[in-house]
Amino acid sequence: MLLLGACSSSPPSDAVPAVASVLRIDGNKCSWFPDAGDLCPTISMKVFPKGGTPYEAEVKARIPQIHAARVQPGASLAVLVDHKNAARVFVDVAALALPPPPPPASEAR
């Protein structure tokens, strides 16, 4: 399993969109001002890159509290993958305000 990103990291501007399925979440609250209510969990996920082989990753991401319900085991999330280094995966926080992406075909029931 890969350990990826940091709570305050930003994806590169040329990151590639992908879909991930949340496997597990271990929560923490961020403690900085002004967004002290935001969550900073470690998210274990299976990443499904378009046209690539799925792989597991672990990401520490800053999640606005208003979107916390979207980040639960079994949920599909939009993620961004560094095309130069697939080990760098980021939750697409802006996409949390949109309907979730459909689950990857290999995960659909």
CSV table of C-alpha atoms in Angstrom, one decimal:
chain,number,residue,atom,x,y,z
A,1,MET,CA,0.0,0.0,0.0
A,2,LEU,CA,1.3,3.5,-0.8
A,3,LEU,CA,1.3,6.4,1.7
A,4,LEU,CA,0.5,9.5,-0.3
A,5,GLY,CA,0.3,13.2,0.0
A,6,ALA,CA,-0.1,15.3,3.1
A,7,CYS,CA,-3.1,17.1,4.6
A,8,SER,CA,-2.0,20.5,3.2
A,9,SER,CA,-0.6,19.3,-0.2
A,10,SER,CA,-2.1,20.5,-3.4
A,11,PRO,CA,-2.2,18.5,-6.6
A,12,PRO,CA,-0.1,19.5,-9.5
A,13,SER,CA,-1.9,21.6,-12.2
A,14,ASP,CA,-1.6,18.7,-14.7
A,15,ALA,CA,-3.0,16.0,-12.4
A,16,VAL,CA,-5.1,13.4,-14.1
A,17,PRO,CA,-8.7,12.8,-12.9
A,18,ALA,CA,-9.6,9.3,-11.7
A,19,VAL,CA,-12.2,7.5,-9.5
A,20,ALA,CA,-11.4,5.9,-6.1
A,21,SER,CA,-13.4,3.7,-3.8
A,22,VAL,CA,-13.0,4.4,-0.1
A,23,LEU,CA,-11.9,1.3,1.8
A,24,ARG,CA,-11.3,2.7,5.3
A,25,ILE,CA,-11.1,6.1,7.0
A,26,ASP,CA,-9.2,7.0,10.2
A,27,GLY,CA,-10.3,10.5,11.3
A,28,ASN,CA,-8.6,13.5,12.7
A,29,LYS,CA,-9.7,17.1,13.1
A,30,CYS,CA,-7.5,19.8,11.7
A,31,SER,CA,-6.5,22.2,14.4
A,32,TRP,CA,-5.6,25.4,12.5
A,33,PHE,CA,-7.6,28.5,12.2
A,34,PRO,CA,-10.0,29.4,10.5
A,35,ASP,CA,-11.1,26.0,9.4
A,36,ALA,CA,-10.7,24.2,12.8
A,37,GLY,CA,-13.8,22.1,12.1
A,38,ASP,CA,-12.4,20.5,8.9
A,39,LEU,CA,-11.4,16.9,8.9
A,40,CYS,CA,-7.9,15.7,8.1
A,41,PRO,CA,-8.4,11.9,7.9
A,42,THR,CA,-6.2,9.2,6.5
A,43,ILE,CA,-8.2,7.6,3.7
A,44,SER,CA,-7.4,4.1,2.4
A,45,MET,CA,-8.7,3.8,-1.1
A,46,LYS,CA,-8.6,1.8,-4.3
A,47,VAL,CA,-7.7,4.0,-7.2
A,48,PHE,CA,-9.1,3.2,-10.6
A,49,PRO,CA,-7.0,5.2,-13.2
A,50,LYS,CA,-8.6,5.5,-16.6
A,51,GLY,CA,-7.2,2.8,-18.7
A,52,GLY,CA,-4.8,1.7,-16.0
A,53,THR,CA,-4.5,-1.0,-13.4
A,54,PRO,CA,-6.3,-0.3,-10.1
A,55,TYR,CA,-4.1,0.0,-7.0
A,56,GLU,CA,-4.5,0.7,-3.3
A,57,ALA,CA,-3.4,4.0,-1.8
A,58,GLU,CA,-3.5,5.8,1.5
A,59,VAL,CA,-4.1,9.6,1.4
A,60,LYS,CA,-4.2,12.2,4.2
A,61,ALA,CA,-6.6,14.8,2.9
A,62,ARG,CA,-8.2,18.0,4.3
A,63,ILE,CA,-12.0,17.5,4.0
A,64,PRO,CA,-14.3,20.4,4.7
A,65,GLN,CA,-16.7,19.4,7.5
A,66,ILE,CA,-19.7,20.1,5.3
A,67,HIS,CA,-18.6,17.2,3.0
A,68,ALA,CA,-17.6,14.7,5.7
A,69,ALA,CA,-20.6,12.5,4.9
A,70,ARG,CA,-19.3,12.0,1.3
A,71,VAL,CA,-16.1,10.4,2.6
A,72,GLN,CA,-17.2,7.1,4.0
A,73,PRO,CA,-16.2,3.4,3.3
A,74,GLY,CA,-17.8,2.2,0.1
A,75,ALA,CA,-18.1,5.8,-1.3
A,76,SER,CA,-16.8,6.7,-4.7
A,77,LEU,CA,-14.6,9.8,-4.8
A,78,ALA,CA,-13.2,11.9,-7.6
A,79,VAL,CA,-9.4,12.0,-7.2
A,80,LEU,CA,-6.5,13.5,-9.0
A,81,VAL,CA,-3.4,11.5,-9.8
A,82,ASP,CA,0.0,13.1,-10.5
A,83,HIS,CA,0.7,11.8,-14.1
A,84,LYS,CA,4.5,11.9,-13.5
A,85,ASN,CA,4.2,9.9,-10.2
A,86,ALA,CA,1.0,7.7,-9.8
A,87,ALA,CA,2.0,7.3,-6.1
A,88,ARG,CA,0.8,10.9,-5.6
A,89,VAL,CA,-3.0,10.9,-5.3
A,90,PHE,CA,-5.2,13.8,-4.0
A,91,VAL,CA,-8.9,13.9,-3.2
A,92,ASP,CA,-10.6,16.3,-5.6
A,93,VAL,CA,-12.1,18.4,-2.8
A,94,ALA,CA,-13.8,20.8,-5.2
A,95,ALA,CA,-15.7,17.8,-6.7
A,96,LEU,CA,-17.2,16.9,-3.2
A,97,ALA,CA,-19.8,19.6,-3.8
A,98,LEU,CA,-21.0,17.7,-6.9
A,99,PRO,CA,-22.9,14.4,-7.1
A,100,PRO,CA,-20.5,11.4,-6.6
A,101,PRO,CA,-18.9,9.8,-9.6
A,102,PRO,CA,-20.4,6.4,-10.5
A,103,PRO,CA,-18.4,3.5,-9.0
A,104,PRO,CA,-15.8,2.0,-11.3
A,105,ALA,CA,-17.1,-0.8,-13.5
A,106,SER,CA,-15.1,-3.5,-11.6
A,107,GLU,CA,-16.6,-2.3,-8.3
A,108,ALA,CA,-20.2,-1.9,-9.5
A,109,ARG,CA,-22.7,-4.3,-8.0
